XYZ file of C-alpha atoms in Angstrom:
194
model
C -5.612 11.608 -13.536
C -5.334 13.803 -10.076
C -4.521 12.369 -6.841
C -5.634 13.279 -3.372
C -4.083 11.806 -0.227
C -3.432 12.337 3.297
C -1.173 10.362 5.775
C -0.891 10.020 9.260
C 0.948 7.742 11.938
C 0.395 7.227 15.950
C 2.235 5.428 18.036
C -1.141 4.026 19.634
C -2.290 2.843 23.033
C 0.146 -0.233 23.830
C 3.676 0.786 22.996
C 5.852 3.538 23.806
C 7.745 3.733 20.556
C 6.063 3.679 17.013
C 8.253 1.708 14.950
C 6.015 2.648 11.517
C 7.008 4.511 8.359
C 5.654 5.644 5.759
C 5.886 7.791 2.560
C 2.814 8.916 0.785
C 3.510 10.995 -2.841
C 1.304 11.223 -5.969
C 3.471 8.330 -7.460
C 4.367 6.220 -4.046
C 2.022 4.954 -1.314
C 4.240 2.837 1.351
C 3.562 1.878 4.803
C 5.948 -0.010 6.674
C 5.503 -1.630 10.426
C 8.875 -2.441 12.182
C 8.273 -5.663 14.190
C 7.951 -5.183 17.962
C 9.496 -7.733 19.776
C 12.664 -7.672 17.264
C 15.803 -5.108 17.774
C 15.580 -2.064 16.111
C 12.161 -2.244 14.188
C 11.748 1.643 13.610
C 15.648 1.036 11.651
C 13.844 -1.671 9.541
C 10.781 0.000 8.651
C 12.936 3.180 8.070
C 15.143 1.500 5.553
C 12.221 -0.084 3.739
C 10.690 3.244 2.917
C 14.195 4.432 1.694
C 15.212 1.939 -0.516
C 11.241 2.165 -2.119
C 11.761 5.598 -2.386
C 14.986 4.921 -4.212
C 13.599 2.563 -6.556
C 10.466 5.177 -7.290
C 13.358 7.535 -8.522
C 14.566 4.744 -10.915
C 10.931 4.504 -12.126
C 8.157 1.882 -11.535
C 7.145 0.580 -15.185
C 5.568 -2.809 -13.887
C 4.114 -5.080 -11.309
C 7.964 -6.523 -11.700
C 9.589 -3.402 -11.224
C 7.622 -3.061 -7.695
C 8.285 -6.231 -6.616
C 12.244 -6.086 -7.045
C 12.035 -2.782 -5.819
C 9.987 -4.669 -2.722
C 13.079 -7.509 -3.024
C 15.962 -4.679 -2.688
C 13.959 -3.280 0.644
C 14.720 -7.032 1.397
C 18.144 -7.038 0.597
C 19.146 -3.961 2.347
C 17.493 -4.784 5.488
C 18.826 -8.244 5.403
C 22.084 -6.825 5.047
C 21.741 -4.352 7.677
C 20.399 -6.762 10.275
C 23.799 -8.888 10.257
C 26.085 -5.722 10.804
C 24.980 -4.823 14.407
C 24.319 -7.062 17.273
C 21.355 -4.383 18.425
C 20.209 -4.570 14.713
C 19.954 -8.353 14.320
C 16.832 -10.061 13.282
C 15.238 -6.687 12.360
C 12.479 -6.649 10.304
C 9.209 -5.046 9.076
C 6.067 -5.699 7.180
C 5.485 -3.675 4.101
C 2.071 -2.659 2.247
C 2.111 -0.429 -0.745
C 0.194 1.330 -3.913
C 2.034 2.519 -6.400
C 0.199 3.926 -10.158
C 1.620 2.948 -13.212
C 2.153 5.376 -16.061
C -0.864 4.332 -18.661
C 0.895 3.433 -22.519
C -0.032 3.234 -25.766
C -1.729 -0.398 -24.931
C -2.497 -0.085 -21.449
C -4.790 2.293 -19.287
C -3.518 3.762 -16.384
C -4.064 0.840 -13.465
C -1.988 0.430 -9.715
C 0.457 -2.166 -8.202
C -0.924 -3.149 -4.787
C 2.063 -5.434 -2.654
C 2.571 -6.214 0.539
C 4.517 -8.579 2.813
C 3.290 -9.409 6.377
C 0.068 -8.073 7.993
C 0.193 -4.668 6.541
C -2.981 -3.930 4.808
C -4.467 -2.885 1.704
C -7.895 -1.663 1.239
C -9.858 -0.420 -1.734
C -12.942 1.523 -1.441
C -14.680 0.851 -4.622
C -18.539 2.356 -5.697
C -19.962 2.254 -2.363
C -18.367 -1.004 -1.360
C -14.840 -1.763 0.518
C -12.620 -4.497 -0.063
C -9.174 -5.659 1.388
C -7.071 -6.105 -1.354
C -4.036 -7.727 0.272
C -3.729 -11.137 1.763
C -2.430 -11.139 5.313
C 0.937 -13.491 5.958
C -0.235 -14.602 8.870
C -0.553 -17.273 10.930
C -4.573 -17.153 11.516
C -4.678 -16.105 7.262
C -3.284 -19.387 7.180
C -5.959 -20.722 9.656
C -8.884 -18.570 8.140
C -7.764 -20.290 4.495
C -7.621 -23.906 5.285
C -10.996 -23.319 7.194
C -9.749 -24.053 10.706
C -10.877 -20.836 11.923
C -13.532 -18.401 11.044
C -12.349 -14.451 10.061
C -14.622 -13.665 13.517
C -12.374 -15.734 15.634
C -9.416 -15.172 14.140
C -9.534 -11.475 15.286
C -9.299 -12.619 18.525
C -7.062 -15.401 18.522
C -4.135 -15.252 20.765
C -1.495 -15.645 17.867
C -3.108 -13.226 15.661
C -0.129 -11.249 15.718
C 2.324 -13.753 14.498
C 3.413 -13.146 10.820
C 4.621 -15.405 8.340
C 6.539 -13.159 5.851
C 8.127 -10.248 6.652
C 11.223 -7.890 5.251
C 14.427 -8.430 6.185
C 14.380 -12.032 8.539
C 15.542 -14.212 5.690
C 17.311 -13.532 2.441
C 14.792 -13.767 -0.095
C 11.158 -13.131 0.451
C 8.052 -13.440 -1.561
C 6.016 -10.263 -1.643
C 2.556 -10.544 -3.446
C 1.582 -8.103 -5.811
C -2.129 -7.195 -8.209
C -2.238 -5.084 -10.837
C -5.500 -3.181 -10.555
C -7.423 -1.044 -13.067
C -7.511 2.187 -12.042
C -11.287 3.901 -11.879
C -12.249 7.677 -11.193
C -13.468 7.765 -7.765
C -11.184 4.625 -5.914
C -9.668 5.163 -2.461
C -7.112 3.344 -0.793
C -6.317 2.810 2.745
C -2.794 1.603 3.057
C -2.325 0.608 6.752
C -0.663 -1.288 9.456
C -1.957 -3.855 11.374
C -2.589 -1.125 14.106
C -5.306 0.744 12.368
C -7.537 -3.013 12.205
């Protein structure tokens, strides 16, 4: 199946430094959003992208292998975070779409994964749906029925993430396998886009 893609990043209107990093290739689409307010967010996001690229070179063959790549990125950031005082506590969110090869028993499909509030959307058959689920304080409130999605968008604590790469020794990445259909369009983005 032919893949057409584009990619861009911008510092935005509020910050002086862009702490986002990304990679986009036919077999790997990843966005990492370094955590502002923490040390070295730009280092964490770049390291996450580098580790995911290395994992892609080894080959992603399953949902589990993609999650293993995310776990390797977490371990690398967490280890680097302890080495230098200016990098202590660094972290990043991550969202990715990774095509898996077709096999004799399975058609080609995509693995969608995320940690934090970076997102993956799928445009299919004229409808845009968010595939990923934010790991954030306000998403927990929405899931518990304590606030509406509309209230969450303006909540004063809407930027607090509950999971990120590099903060803890272990991380729980969510991942979904999505069948690939001709005409699908994915958007992999940081929370700055939404």
